Short mmCIF file of C-alpha atoms in Angstrom, two decimals:
data_model
loop_
_atom_site.label_atom_id
_atom_site.label_comp_id
_atom_site.label_asym_id
_atom_site.label_seq_id
_atom_site.Cartn_x
_atom_site.Cartn_y
_atom_site.Cartn_z
CA MET A 1370 60.80 80.96 89.33
CA ASP A 1371 61.89 82.55 92.61
CA VAL A 1372 63.45 86.01 92.21
CA ASN A 1373 66.29 85.04 94.57
CA GLY A 1374 67.54 82.63 91.94
CA PHE A 1375 67.95 85.50 89.48
CA TYR A 1376 69.95 87.47 92.08
CA ALA A 1377 72.23 84.47 92.62
CA ILE A 1378 72.77 83.98 88.87
CA GLY A 1379 73.37 87.72 88.48
CA ALA A 1380 75.99 87.74 91.23
CA ALA A 1381 77.76 84.69 89.77
CA LEU A 1382 77.78 86.22 86.28
CA ALA A 1383 78.99 89.59 87.60
CA ILE A 1384 82.14 88.17 89.20
CA GLY A 1385 82.63 85.37 86.66
CA LEU A 1386 82.51 87.52 83.52
CA SER A 1387 84.39 90.45 85.03
CA THR A 1388 87.43 88.28 85.80
CA LEU A 1389 87.87 87.13 82.17
CA GLY A 1390 89.20 90.38 80.70
CA PRO A 1391 91.50 91.42 83.57
CA GLY A 1392 92.83 87.84 83.73
CA ILE A 1393 93.95 87.91 80.11
CA GLY A 1394 95.23 91.49 80.42
CA GLN A 1395 97.25 90.82 83.55
CA GLY A 1396 98.74 87.70 81.98
CA LEU A 1397 99.91 89.62 78.91
CA ALA A 1398 101.29 92.51 80.97
CA SER A 1399 103.22 90.34 83.42
CA ALA A 1400 104.54 88.12 80.61
CA LYS A 1401 105.99 91.16 78.84
CA ALA A 1402 107.37 92.57 82.09
CA LEU A 1403 109.09 89.28 82.93
CA GLU A 1404 110.53 89.17 79.43
CA GLY A 1405 111.90 92.66 79.94
CA MET A 1406 113.36 91.69 83.32
CA ALA A 1407 115.10 88.66 81.78
CA ARG A 1408 116.57 90.76 78.97
CA GLN A 1409 117.69 93.64 81.19
CA PRO A 1410 118.19 92.54 84.81
CA GLU A 1411 119.58 95.99 85.70
CA ILE A 1412 116.14 97.66 85.50
CA ILE A 1413 114.26 95.00 87.50
CA GLY A 1414 113.32 97.47 90.25
CA ASP A 1415 111.74 100.03 87.90
CA LEU A 1416 109.93 97.37 85.90
CA ARG A 1417 108.50 95.70 88.99
CA THR A 1418 107.04 98.98 90.31
CA ASN A 1419 105.51 99.92 86.97
CA MET A 1420 104.17 96.39 86.45
CA LEU A 1421 102.42 96.53 89.85
CA ILE A 1422 100.77 99.85 88.94
CA CYS A 1423 99.56 98.46 85.60
CA LEU A 1424 98.22 95.32 87.29
CA ALA A 1425 96.39 97.47 89.85
CA PHE A 1426 94.55 99.36 87.11
CA MET A 1427 93.49 96.11 85.44
CA GLU A 1428 92.54 94.54 88.73
CA ALA A 1429 90.17 97.43 89.46
CA LEU A 1430 87.89 96.15 86.68
CA ALA A 1431 87.55 92.75 88.34
CA ILE A 1432 86.96 94.47 91.69
CA TYR A 1433 83.96 96.37 90.26
CA GLY A 1434 82.45 93.02 89.34
CA LEU A 1435 83.20 91.71 92.83
CA VAL A 1436 81.55 94.70 94.50
CA PHE A 1437 78.43 94.26 92.37
CA ALA A 1438 78.43 90.56 93.18
CA PHE A 1439 78.46 91.46 96.90
CA MET A 1440 75.63 93.96 96.41
CA LEU A 1441 73.51 91.42 94.54
CA PHE A 1442 74.38 88.75 97.08
CA GLY A 1443 73.14 91.03 99.85
CA LYS A 1444 69.74 91.25 98.15
CA ILE A 1445 69.10 87.50 98.39
CA ALA A 1446 66.47 87.20 101.09
CA MET B 1055 82.20 108.10 117.38
CA ASP B 1056 82.57 107.68 113.72
CA ALA B 1057 80.22 107.97 110.81
CA VAL B 1058 79.72 104.71 108.99
CA MET B 1059 78.60 104.80 105.41
CA GLN B 1060 77.38 101.41 104.45
CA VAL B 1061 77.37 100.88 100.72
CA ALA B 1062 77.99 97.25 99.98
CA SER B 1063 77.72 94.62 102.65
CA SER B 1064 75.99 91.31 102.67
CA GLU B 1065 74.61 91.64 106.18
CA GLY B 1066 73.67 94.28 108.75
CA VAL B 1067 76.30 96.00 110.86
CA HIS B 1068 76.44 95.26 114.58
CA TYR B 1069 77.07 98.31 116.72
CA LEU B 1070 78.79 98.02 120.08
CA ALA B 1071 77.38 101.43 121.05
CA GLY B 1072 75.25 104.11 119.45
CA GLY B 1073 73.78 103.26 116.08
CA HIS B 1074 71.51 106.20 115.30
CA THR B 1075 70.73 106.45 111.62
CA LEU B 1076 71.04 110.06 110.47
CA TRP B 1077 70.29 109.65 106.81
CA GLU B 1078 68.82 106.89 104.75
CA ALA B 1079 68.17 106.56 101.05
CA SER B 1080 67.23 103.87 98.63
CA ALA B 1081 68.14 103.86 94.97
CA TYR B 1082 67.76 101.17 92.34
CA GLY B 1083 66.72 98.72 95.04
CA PHE B 1084 69.90 99.23 97.09
CA ASN B 1085 69.87 100.86 100.51
CA PHE B 1086 72.38 103.54 101.47
CA SER B 1087 72.56 104.76 105.05
CA PHE B 1088 74.66 107.07 107.22
CA THR B 1089 74.86 105.89 110.80
CA MET B 1090 76.75 107.07 113.87
CA GLY B 1091 77.95 104.26 116.11
CA LEU B 1092 80.88 102.33 117.54
CA THR B 1093 81.72 99.25 115.53
CA LYS B 1094 84.15 96.35 115.92
CA TRP B 1095 86.46 97.45 113.15
CA MET B 1096 86.80 100.90 114.77
CA VAL B 1097 88.22 99.24 117.88
CA VAL B 1098 90.71 97.37 115.65
CA PHE B 1099 91.47 100.68 113.91
CA TRP B 1100 92.25 102.34 117.24
CA GLY B 1101 94.39 99.33 118.18
CA VAL B 1102 96.49 99.74 115.04
CA MET B 1103 96.75 103.49 115.73
CA LEU B 1104 97.86 102.85 119.30
CA PHE B 1105 100.44 100.29 118.14
CA MET B 1106 101.90 102.74 115.61
CA ILE B 1107 102.02 105.61 118.12
CA ILE B 1108 103.72 103.47 120.78
CA ALA B 1109 106.16 101.90 118.31
CA GLY B 1110 107.06 105.34 116.91
CA THR B 1111 107.47 106.88 120.34
CA ILE B 1112 109.75 104.09 121.56
CA GLY B 1113 111.77 104.32 118.33
CA ALA B 1114 112.33 108.07 118.72
CA ARG B 1115 112.65 108.27 122.51
CA LYS B 1116 116.42 108.07 122.86
CA LYS B 1117 118.02 109.52 119.75
CA ALA B 1118 121.35 107.73 119.84
CA LEU B 1119 123.86 108.75 117.17
CA VAL B 1120 124.63 105.11 116.50
CA PRO B 1121 121.15 103.53 116.57
CA SER B 1122 120.57 100.02 117.80
CA GLY B 1123 117.64 97.76 118.50
CA TRP B 1124 114.17 99.13 117.90
CA GLN B 1125 115.43 102.60 116.97
CA ASN B 1126 117.61 101.04 114.29
CA PHE B 1127 114.69 99.05 112.88
CA SER B 1128 112.27 101.98 112.79
CA GLU B 1129 114.86 104.28 111.20
CA TRP B 1130 115.67 101.63 108.61
CA THR B 1131 111.97 101.12 107.79
CA TYR B 1132 111.16 104.82 107.57
CA GLY B 1133 114.35 105.69 105.69
CA GLY B 1134 113.89 102.94 103.12
CA LEU B 1135 110.24 103.76 102.41
CA SER B 1136 110.85 107.50 102.40
CA ASN B 1137 113.67 107.09 99.87
CA PHE B 1138 111.46 104.88 97.71
CA PHE B 1139 108.65 107.45 97.55
CA SER B 1140 111.02 110.41 97.19
CA LYS B 1141 112.56 108.73 94.15
CA MET B 1142 109.06 108.47 92.61
CA ILE B 1143 107.75 111.99 93.25
CA GLY B 1144 111.01 113.94 93.42
CA PRO B 1145 112.91 115.24 96.46
CA HIS B 1146 110.97 118.54 96.65
CA LEU B 1147 107.52 116.92 96.90
CA GLY B 1148 109.00 114.03 98.87
CA LYS B 1149 109.85 116.42 101.69
CA THR B 1150 106.18 117.48 102.00
CA PHE B 1151 104.30 114.29 101.17
CA GLY B 1152 106.86 111.57 101.98
CA PRO B 1153 105.76 111.17 105.63
CA LEU B 1154 102.10 110.94 104.56
CA LEU B 1155 102.79 108.23 101.99
CA VAL B 1156 104.97 106.22 104.39
CA THR B 1157 102.22 106.45 107.02
CA PHE B 1158 99.65 105.29 104.47
CA PHE B 1159 101.81 102.27 103.59
CA ILE B 1160 102.52 101.18 107.17
CA PHE B 1161 98.99 101.88 108.38
CA ILE B 1162 97.26 99.98 105.57
CA LEU B 1163 99.74 97.09 105.87
CA LEU B 1164 99.11 96.75 109.61
CA SER B 1165 95.34 97.12 109.10
CA ASN B 1166 95.33 94.38 106.47
CA TYR B 1167 97.37 92.05 108.67
CA SER B 1168 95.21 92.78 111.73
CA GLY B 1169 92.46 90.77 110.03
CA MET B 1170 94.47 87.59 110.64
CA LEU B 1171 94.69 87.90 114.43
CA PRO B 1172 92.29 85.43 116.08
CA LEU B 1173 91.29 87.82 118.86
CA ASN B 1174 87.59 88.27 118.19
CA PHE B 1175 86.05 86.97 121.42
CA SER B 1176 82.32 86.45 121.42
CA MET B 1177 80.05 85.03 124.10
CA ASP B 1178 77.40 82.82 122.54
CA GLU B 1179 75.00 81.20 125.01
CA GLY B 1180 77.63 80.78 127.68
CA THR B 1181 80.36 79.37 125.42
CA LEU B 1182 83.33 81.53 124.50
CA SER B 1183 84.29 81.38 120.83
CA LEU B 1184 87.26 82.84 118.97
CA SER B 1185 87.38 84.06 115.41
CA ASN B 1186 89.43 86.37 113.24
CA LEU B 1187 89.22 90.13 113.70
CA GLN B 1188 87.64 92.15 110.94
CA ALA B 1189 90.30 94.23 109.18
CA PRO B 1190 89.35 97.93 109.16
CA THR B 1191 90.33 98.17 105.49
CA SER B 1192 87.61 95.65 104.57
CA VAL B 1193 85.00 98.36 105.20
CA PHE B 1194 84.18 100.88 102.50
CA SER B 1195 83.80 103.85 104.85
CA VAL B 1196 87.38 103.42 106.11
CA THR B 1197 88.96 103.17 102.65
CA ALA B 1198 86.78 106.05 101.44
CA GLY B 1199 88.24 108.14 104.27
CA PHE B 1200 91.78 107.27 103.11
CA ALA B 1201 90.86 108.18 99.54
CA LEU B 1202 89.39 111.55 100.65
CA ILE B 1203 92.72 112.41 102.29
CA VAL B 1204 94.48 111.59 99.01
CA PHE B 1205 91.91 113.69 97.09
CA PHE B 1206 92.53 116.81 99.20
CA CYS B 1207 96.31 116.30 99.24
CA THR B 1208 96.37 115.98 95.45
CA HIS B 1209 94.70 119.35 94.86
CA PHE B 1210 96.57 120.98 97.74
CA ALA B 1211 99.82 119.93 96.06
CA GLY B 1212 98.56 121.23 92.72
CA PHE B 1213 97.62 124.67 94.07
CA LYS B 1214 100.76 124.93 96.19
CA GLU B 1215 103.09 124.22 93.29
CA ASN B 1216 101.27 126.07 90.49
CA LYS B 1217 99.13 128.70 92.28
CA LEU B 1218 96.21 129.68 90.02
CA ARG B 1219 97.88 128.25 86.94
CA TYR B 1220 96.68 124.90 88.30
CA PHE B 1221 93.32 125.47 86.58
CA LYS B 1222 95.13 124.95 83.27
CA PHE B 1223 95.52 121.30 84.39
CA PHE B 1224 91.79 120.75 83.78
CA VAL B 1225 91.97 121.94 80.18
CA SER B 1226 95.50 120.64 79.69
CA PRO B 1227 95.78 119.45 76.08
CA ILE B 1228 92.62 121.20 74.78
CA ALA B 1229 89.49 122.72 76.38
CA PHE B 1230 87.42 119.91 74.90
CA MET B 1231 88.90 117.60 77.55
CA LEU B 1232 87.31 119.47 80.48
CA PRO B 1233 84.40 117.07 81.16
CA PHE B 1234 86.70 114.06 80.97
CA THR B 1235 89.22 115.62 83.35
CA ILE B 1236 86.49 116.41 85.86
CA ILE B 1237 85.26 112.80 85.66
CA ASP B 1238 88.87 111.71 86.19
CA VAL B 1239 89.20 113.86 89.30
CA VAL B 1240 86.17 112.16 90.85
CA ILE B 1241 86.96 108.65 89.62
CA HIS B 1242 90.58 108.53 90.85
CA PRO B 1243 89.86 108.60 94.61
CA PHE B 1244 86.75 106.48 94.11
CA THR B 1245 88.68 103.64 92.44
CA LEU B 1246 91.43 104.01 95.04
CA ALA B 1247 88.91 103.33 97.81
CA LEU B 1248 87.06 100.62 95.91
CA ARG B 1249 90.22 98.70 95.01
CA LEU B 1250 91.46 98.41 98.59
CA PHE B 1251 87.98 97.65 99.96
CA GLY B 1252 87.20 95.04 97.28
CA ASN B 1253 90.47 93.18 97.66
CA ILE B 1254 90.50 92.94 101.44
CA HIS B 1255 86.75 92.35 101.76
CA GLY B 1256 86.90 89.66 99.06
CA GLU B 1257 89.80 87.92 100.75
CA GLU B 1258 88.03 87.99 104.14
CA THR B 1259 84.87 86.56 102.59
CA VAL B 1260 86.87 83.70 101.07
CA VAL B 1261 88.47 82.96 104.45
CA GLU B 1262 85.06 83.05 106.13
CA GLN B 1263 83.62 80.60 103.58
CA LEU B 1264 86.62 78.27 103.95
CA MET B 1265 86.24 78.33 107.73
CA GLN B 1266 82.81 76.77 107.29
CA LEU B 1267 84.19 74.31 104.75
CA SER B 1268 87.13 73.36 106.96
CA VAL B 1269 84.96 71.15 109.13
CA PHE B 1270 85.73 68.53 106.49
CA VAL B 1271 89.42 69.24 105.92
CA ASN B 1272 90.68 69.75 109.49
CA GLY B 1273 91.07 73.52 109.32
CA TRP B 1274 93.95 73.61 106.85
CA ALA B 1275 92.06 75.26 103.99
CA PRO B 1276 91.92 78.79 105.56
CA ALA B 1277 95.62 78.61 106.48
CA ILE B 1278 96.61 78.30 102.82
CA ILE B 1279 94.51 81.28 101.76
CA GLU B 1280 95.87 83.32 104.70
CA VAL B 1281 99.41 82.91 103.33
CA LEU B 1282 98.16 84.23 99.99
CA GLY B 1283 96.34 86.96 101.92
CA MET B 1284 99.63 88.15 103.46
CA LEU B 1285 101.03 88.68 99.96
CA PHE B 1286 97.85 90.48 98.82
CA GLY B 1287 97.85 92.69 101.92
CA LEU B 1288 101.42 93.80 101.20
CA ILE B 1289 100.74 94.43 97.50
CA GLN B 1290 97.53 96.38 98.18
CA ALA B 1291 99.26 98.60 100.75
CA LEU B 1292 102.06 99.24 98.24
CA ILE B 1293 99.64 99.95 95.39
CA PHE B 1294 97.51 102.37 97.42
CA SER B 1295 100.51 104.46 98.46
CA LEU B 1296 102.11 104.22 94.98
CA LEU B 1297 98.95 105.45 93.24
CA ALA B 1298 98.56 108.24 95.81
CA ALA B 1299 102.16 109.26 95.06
CA ILE B 1300 101.47 109.23 91.32
CA TYR B 1301 98.30 111.32 91.61
CA ILE B 1302 100.08 113.88 93.79
CA SER B 1303 103.08 114.19 91.48
CA GLU B 1304 100.76 114.40 88.45
CA ALA B 1305 98.85 117.35 89.95
CA ALA B 1306 102.01 119.09 91.11
CA GLU B 1307 103.88 119.10 87.81
CA HIS B 1308 104.27 122.57 86.34
CA PHE B 1309 102.07 123.93 83.59
#
């Protein structure tokens, strides 16, 4: 089998698998934040800022996968 | 001239001028290089800089007591953002680092949005073709430069507020934590750069792929993702400056 095929599969797996965890995590975090906003509308501003920071940390994990997918993609001749 | 550190890109970089490779290395099958040259995104970068300088100068030219027009808008923008960051890091630090964080926010926002302007003229065998500009923030060397500024500002704030007691920060709960804190110090700016680069570069790649697809769907597919891209650009600019604010206030708290 051509080695380029392995690079392509590796790139697809890198981005595909690395989105699973952050997807679930971001869903849980934003669900709880929305619940908090609905219960206490007076702290919506604070909650939104903190939720964005939490989402950014989780998103970084998916971005690592994306970067590695790009690097592997660049190796396909 | 600017130094371009190419870490992750799917194709070679085209230089408008220069392009002398100073340093080259290969590790684990990946090539890393350090090249001096003028690139397309640098021209966009300078354009954004020029826009900000001109807009700021016009806003502050006639300091009317009752502002109106452009002066009113720029004062409202700066005041609102400055208040927002000052509330996060405290009024004392806000006085020193507020302008930096506001500049980061506006500059990254404009850089992200500059990727949507269809101003990239290219002559290809006598026919003129137009395509989107490349956003400067979709290049790792640019975001790494931003993150380096944050890195130095963080430790500058720490030493300024705590003097030599700042070294206690590295062994804060117990001395056992020292290796982990040092890893943290390196990882924080690295993730900051990688997050911005990955998001914007990923979005641009999606747009590029949809442009090729849109032969079949009359060019509407990229337009939808561009609307989403406007939201992402705003959120990424906000997150970069928010995290920079948090790192600075974390280092500056007293020990």
